[in-house]
CSV table of C-alpha atoms in Angstrom, one decimal:
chain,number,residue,atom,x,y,z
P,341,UNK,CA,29.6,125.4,115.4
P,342,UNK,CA,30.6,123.5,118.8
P,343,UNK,CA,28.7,126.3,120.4
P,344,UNK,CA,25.6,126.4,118.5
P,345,UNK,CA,25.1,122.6,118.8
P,346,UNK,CA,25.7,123.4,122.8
P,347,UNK,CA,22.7,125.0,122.4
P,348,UNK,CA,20.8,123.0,120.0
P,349,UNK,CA,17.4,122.3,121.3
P,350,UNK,CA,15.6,120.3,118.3
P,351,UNK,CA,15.7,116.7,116.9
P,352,UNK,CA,18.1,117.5,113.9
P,353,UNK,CA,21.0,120.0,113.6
P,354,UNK,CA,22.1,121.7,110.4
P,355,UNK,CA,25.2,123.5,108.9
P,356,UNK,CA,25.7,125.3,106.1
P,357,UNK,CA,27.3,128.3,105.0
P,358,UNK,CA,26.0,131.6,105.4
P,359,UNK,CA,28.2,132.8,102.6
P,360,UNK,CA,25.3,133.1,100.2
P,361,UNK,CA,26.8,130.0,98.0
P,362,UNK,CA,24.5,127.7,98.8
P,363,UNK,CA,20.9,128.4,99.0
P,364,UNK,CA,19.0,128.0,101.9
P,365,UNK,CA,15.3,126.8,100.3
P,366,UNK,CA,18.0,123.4,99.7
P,367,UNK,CA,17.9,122.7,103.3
P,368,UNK,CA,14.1,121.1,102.8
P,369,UNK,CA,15.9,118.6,100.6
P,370,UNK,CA,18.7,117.6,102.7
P,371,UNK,CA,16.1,117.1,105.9
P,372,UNK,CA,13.8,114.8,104.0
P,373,UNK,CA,15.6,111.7,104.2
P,374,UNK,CA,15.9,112.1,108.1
P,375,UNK,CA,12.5,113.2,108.2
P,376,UNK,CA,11.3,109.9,106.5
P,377,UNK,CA,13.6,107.5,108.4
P,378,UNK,CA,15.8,106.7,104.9
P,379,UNK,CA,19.2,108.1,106.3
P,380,UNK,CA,20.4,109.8,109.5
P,381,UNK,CA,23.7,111.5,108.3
P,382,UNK,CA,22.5,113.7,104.9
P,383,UNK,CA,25.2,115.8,103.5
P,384,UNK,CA,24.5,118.4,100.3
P,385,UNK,CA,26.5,117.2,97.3
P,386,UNK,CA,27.3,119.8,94.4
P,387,UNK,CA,27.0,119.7,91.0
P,388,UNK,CA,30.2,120.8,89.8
P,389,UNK,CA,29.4,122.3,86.0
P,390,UNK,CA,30.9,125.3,85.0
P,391,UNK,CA,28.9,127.8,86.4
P,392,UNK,CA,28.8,126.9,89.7
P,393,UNK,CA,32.7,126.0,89.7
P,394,UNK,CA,35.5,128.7,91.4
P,395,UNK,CA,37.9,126.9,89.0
P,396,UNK,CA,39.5,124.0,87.6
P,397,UNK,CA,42.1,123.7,90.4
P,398,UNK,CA,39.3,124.1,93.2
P,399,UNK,CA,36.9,121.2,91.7
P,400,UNK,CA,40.6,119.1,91.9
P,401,UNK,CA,41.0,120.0,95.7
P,402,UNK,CA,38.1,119.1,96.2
P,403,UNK,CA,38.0,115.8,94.5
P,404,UNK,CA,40.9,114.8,95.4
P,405,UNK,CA,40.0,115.4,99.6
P,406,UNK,CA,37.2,113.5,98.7
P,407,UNK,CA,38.8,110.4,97.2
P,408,UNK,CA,41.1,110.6,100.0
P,409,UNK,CA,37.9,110.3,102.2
P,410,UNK,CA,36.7,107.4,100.5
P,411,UNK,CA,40.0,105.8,100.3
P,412,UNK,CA,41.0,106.0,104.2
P,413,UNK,CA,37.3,105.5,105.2
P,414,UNK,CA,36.3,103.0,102.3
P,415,UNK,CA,32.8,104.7,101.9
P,416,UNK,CA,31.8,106.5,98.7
P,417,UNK,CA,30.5,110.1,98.9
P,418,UNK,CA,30.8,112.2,95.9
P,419,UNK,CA,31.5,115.8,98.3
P,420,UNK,CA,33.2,115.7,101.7
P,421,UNK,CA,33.9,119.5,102.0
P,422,UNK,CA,30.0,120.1,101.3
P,423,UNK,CA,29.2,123.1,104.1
P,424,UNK,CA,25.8,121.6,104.0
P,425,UNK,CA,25.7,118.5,106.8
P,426,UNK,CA,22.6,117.6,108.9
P,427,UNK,CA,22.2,114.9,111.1
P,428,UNK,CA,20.3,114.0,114.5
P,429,UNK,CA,21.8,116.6,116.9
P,430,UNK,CA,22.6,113.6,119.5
P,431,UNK,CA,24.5,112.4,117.0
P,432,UNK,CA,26.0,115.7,116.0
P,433,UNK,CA,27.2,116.4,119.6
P,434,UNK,CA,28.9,113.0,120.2
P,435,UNK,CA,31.6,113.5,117.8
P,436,UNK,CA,35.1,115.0,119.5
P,437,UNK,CA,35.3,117.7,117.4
P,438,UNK,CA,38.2,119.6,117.4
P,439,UNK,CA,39.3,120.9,114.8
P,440,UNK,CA,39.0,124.9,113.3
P,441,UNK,CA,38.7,126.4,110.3
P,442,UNK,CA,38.0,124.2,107.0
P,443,UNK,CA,39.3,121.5,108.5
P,444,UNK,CA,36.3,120.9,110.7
P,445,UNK,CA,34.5,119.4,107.0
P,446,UNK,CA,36.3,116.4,106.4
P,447,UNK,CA,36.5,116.0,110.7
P,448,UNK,CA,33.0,115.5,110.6
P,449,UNK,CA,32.7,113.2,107.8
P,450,UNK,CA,35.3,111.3,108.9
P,451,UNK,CA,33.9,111.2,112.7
P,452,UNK,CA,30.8,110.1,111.5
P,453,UNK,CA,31.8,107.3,109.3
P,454,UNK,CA,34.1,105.6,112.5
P,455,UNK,CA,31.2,106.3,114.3
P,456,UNK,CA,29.6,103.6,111.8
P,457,UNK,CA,27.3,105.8,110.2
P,458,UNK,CA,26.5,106.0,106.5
P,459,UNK,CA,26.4,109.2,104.7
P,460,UNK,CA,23.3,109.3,102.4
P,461,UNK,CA,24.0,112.1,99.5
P,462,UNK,CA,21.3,114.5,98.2
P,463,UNK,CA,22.3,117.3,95.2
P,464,UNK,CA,22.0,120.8,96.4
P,465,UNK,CA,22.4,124.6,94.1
P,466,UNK,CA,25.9,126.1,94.7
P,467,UNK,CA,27.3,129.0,93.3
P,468,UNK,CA,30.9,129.5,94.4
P,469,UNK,CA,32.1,133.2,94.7
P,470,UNK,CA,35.7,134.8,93.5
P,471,UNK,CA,38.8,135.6,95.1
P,472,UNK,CA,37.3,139.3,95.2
P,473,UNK,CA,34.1,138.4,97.0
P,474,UNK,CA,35.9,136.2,99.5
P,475,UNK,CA,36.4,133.1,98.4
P,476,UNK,CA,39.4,131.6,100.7
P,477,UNK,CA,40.3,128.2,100.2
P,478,UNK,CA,43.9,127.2,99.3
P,479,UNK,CA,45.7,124.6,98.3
P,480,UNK,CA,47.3,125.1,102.2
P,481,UNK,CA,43.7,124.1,103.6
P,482,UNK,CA,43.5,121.2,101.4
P,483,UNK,CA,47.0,120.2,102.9
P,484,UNK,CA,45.2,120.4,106.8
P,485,UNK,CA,42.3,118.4,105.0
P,486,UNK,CA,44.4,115.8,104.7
P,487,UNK,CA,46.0,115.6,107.5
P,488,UNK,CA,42.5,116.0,109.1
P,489,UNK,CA,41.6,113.2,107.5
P,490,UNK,CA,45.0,110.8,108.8
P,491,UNK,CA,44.4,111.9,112.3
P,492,UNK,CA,40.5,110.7,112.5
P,493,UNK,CA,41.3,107.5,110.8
P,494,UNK,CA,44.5,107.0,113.2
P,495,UNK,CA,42.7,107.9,116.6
């Protein structure tokens, strides 16, 4: 990712998964508040219902990551390990980014919001795969999210 924004040439930079769990066609929803002026940080939120859920332990994680996040960082956001994050690509590149892996999620909600930005929200499709088709989040990486999360607000 730090090498594709090197490279970024346009006005707004975009990531999401290329896993096939979140659609691409959402990426005109996520750019329309930055289009229109309304926000400059947009993250993809999911739905969490039951068919778009890897399980009951995963939707936890990931809840709890997120309180976390708007705990230490006394914003609200609904989905701070959402792969789907655009934002003005000066922007994008100014964050020290560091860190690998899932980690890098949380780094860059958590860069942004010191940075004094507000993250608007916009609901995006997401269909999360098994185990067998490569699902690999842990309850490990939700450990390093954490600790992500301590070291941005720390430093």
């Amino acid at each position: 990712m730090r090498t594709a924004l090197g490279h970024a040439t346009l006005e707004y930079a975009a990531i999401f998964d290329a896993d096939l769990e979140y659609p691409a066609k959402d990426l005109a929803l996520v750019l329309e508040p930055l289009v229109s002026g309304e926000a400059s940080v947009v993250f993809g939120t999911r739905a969490w219902t039951s068919q778009s859920s890897y399980s009951f332990w995963y939707v936890m994680g990931n809840k709890s990551v997120t309180f976390a996040t708007n705990l230490l960082y006394n914003c609200w956001i609904s989905d701070v390990m959402t792969c789907y994050k655009v934002m003005r690509t000066q922007l994008f590149r100014s964050l020290p980014l560091r860190e690998r892996g899932f980690a890098i999620e949380p780094e860059i909600a958590a860069r942004v919001l010191r940075a004094g930005e507000r993250i608007h929200e916009v609901p995006i499709s997401y269909r999360a795969r098994s185990r067998e088709a490569g699902k690999k989040l842990t309850a490990l990486d939700g450990l390093r999210v954490l600790r992500t999360l301590l070291r941005c607000r720390v430093t």
